[in-house]
Amino acid sequence: MLTPNGDGANDVLAINYTLFRLPGPVPVALNIYDLRGIRVRSLDVGMQGAGPQTVHWDGRDADGELLVPGLYLVEVALKSEFKTFRHQQPLGLAY
């Protein structure tokens, strides 16, 4: 649960994931979608190799505005040589 209300508790979300079986670094993006399927934020995290990874998100959209409370989907997308892999998880945002 992300609560970006400025109180110092859960104001930034650490999104942790592990990449497996990669031949080398691949381009990775972290996307945030609302429940209508509209992408509200995309974080280009650059090239990442196999192993544990962490990306931080502050609850803001692409324009830097704080998103409204609700449910969102966090997607980790990576492009390999042959296809794009995507994994989504739900995320709650509250004030």
CSV table of C-alpha atoms in Angstrom, one decimal:
chain,number,residue,atom,x,y,z
A,1,MET,CA,0.0,0.0,0.0
A,2,LEU,CA,1.3,3.4,-1.1
A,3,THR,CA,0.2,6.4,1.0
A,4,PRO,CA,2.0,9.5,-0.5
A,5,ASN,CA,0.5,12.0,1.9
A,6,GLY,CA,3.8,13.5,3.1
A,7,ASP,CA,3.8,12.0,6.6
A,8,GLY,CA,7.0,10.1,6.0
A,9,ALA,CA,5.4,6.6,6.1
A,10,ASN,CA,4.9,4.7,2.8
A,11,ASP,CA,5.3,7.9,0.8
A,12,VAL,CA,7.4,6.1,-1.8
A,13,LEU,CA,6.9,2.5,-2.9
A,14,ALA,CA,9.8,0.2,-3.4
A,15,ILE,CA,8.9,-2.2,-6.2
A,16,ASN,CA,11.0,-5.3,-6.0
A,17,TYR,CA,11.3,-8.0,-8.6
A,18,THR,CA,13.8,-10.6,-9.8
A,19,LEU,CA,14.8,-11.2,-13.4
A,20,PHE,CA,15.7,-14.7,-14.3
A,21,ARG,CA,17.6,-16.5,-17.1
A,22,LEU,CA,18.7,-13.5,-19.2
A,23,PRO,CA,21.7,-13.8,-21.5
A,24,GLY,CA,22.7,-10.2,-20.6
A,25,PRO,CA,21.2,-6.9,-19.8
A,26,VAL,CA,17.8,-6.1,-21.4
A,27,PRO,CA,15.7,-2.9,-21.6
A,28,VAL,CA,13.1,-2.8,-18.8
A,29,ALA,CA,10.2,-0.5,-18.2
A,30,LEU,CA,7.9,-0.2,-15.2
A,31,ASN,CA,4.4,0.9,-16.1
A,32,ILE,CA,1.5,2.0,-13.9
A,33,TYR,CA,-2.1,1.6,-15.2
A,34,ASP,CA,-5.4,2.6,-13.8
A,35,LEU,CA,-8.3,0.0,-13.7
A,36,ARG,CA,-9.5,1.3,-17.1
A,37,GLY,CA,-6.2,0.1,-18.6
A,38,ILE,CA,-4.9,3.6,-19.2
A,39,ARG,CA,-1.1,4.0,-18.6
A,40,VAL,CA,-0.7,6.8,-16.1
A,41,ARG,CA,3.0,6.5,-15.6
A,42,SER,CA,5.9,4.9,-17.2
A,43,LEU,CA,9.3,4.6,-15.6
A,44,ASP,CA,12.2,3.7,-18.0
A,45,VAL,CA,14.6,1.9,-15.7
A,46,GLY,CA,17.1,1.2,-18.5
A,47,MET,CA,19.1,-1.9,-19.0
A,48,GLN,CA,18.9,-4.6,-16.3
A,49,GLY,CA,20.5,-8.0,-16.0
A,50,ALA,CA,19.4,-11.1,-14.2
A,51,GLY,CA,19.0,-10.9,-10.4
A,52,PRO,CA,17.0,-8.8,-7.9
A,53,GLN,CA,15.9,-5.3,-8.9
A,54,THR,CA,14.2,-2.4,-7.1
A,55,VAL,CA,12.5,0.6,-8.6
A,56,HIS,CA,10.9,3.4,-6.5
A,57,TRP,CA,7.7,5.2,-7.3
A,58,ASP,CA,6.2,8.2,-5.6
A,59,GLY,CA,2.5,7.8,-6.6
A,60,ARG,CA,2.7,10.5,-9.3
A,61,ASP,CA,1.5,10.4,-12.9
A,62,ALA,CA,3.4,11.4,-16.0
A,63,ASP,CA,2.7,15.1,-15.3
A,64,GLY,CA,4.0,14.9,-11.8
A,65,GLU,CA,0.5,15.1,-10.3
A,66,LEU,CA,-0.4,12.9,-7.3
A,67,LEU,CA,-2.8,10.1,-8.5
A,68,VAL,CA,-6.2,9.8,-6.8
A,69,PRO,CA,-6.6,7.0,-4.3
A,70,GLY,CA,-7.6,3.7,-5.7
A,71,LEU,CA,-6.4,0.5,-7.2
A,72,TYR,CA,-3.7,0.5,-9.9
A,73,LEU,CA,-1.7,-2.2,-11.8
A,74,VAL,CA,2.1,-2.2,-11.7
A,75,GLU,CA,3.6,-3.8,-14.8
A,76,VAL,CA,7.2,-4.8,-15.3
A,77,ALA,CA,7.9,-5.2,-19.0
A,78,LEU,CA,11.2,-6.4,-20.5
A,79,LYS,CA,12.2,-6.9,-24.1
A,80,SER,CA,14.3,-9.9,-25.0
A,81,GLU,CA,15.7,-10.7,-28.3
A,82,PHE,CA,12.5,-12.4,-29.4
A,83,LYS,CA,9.6,-11.1,-27.5
A,84,THR,CA,8.3,-8.7,-24.8
A,85,PHE,CA,7.5,-10.2,-21.4
A,86,ARG,CA,5.0,-8.5,-19.0
A,87,HIS,CA,4.1,-9.2,-15.4
A,88,GLN,CA,1.4,-7.2,-13.6
A,89,GLN,CA,0.5,-6.9,-9.9
A,90,PRO,CA,-2.3,-4.9,-8.2
A,91,LEU,CA,-1.4,-1.9,-6.0
A,92,GLY,CA,-3.4,0.1,-3.6
A,93,LEU,CA,-2.9,3.9,-3.3
A,94,ALA,CA,-4.5,5.8,-0.4
A,95,TYR,CA,-3.9,9.0,1.5
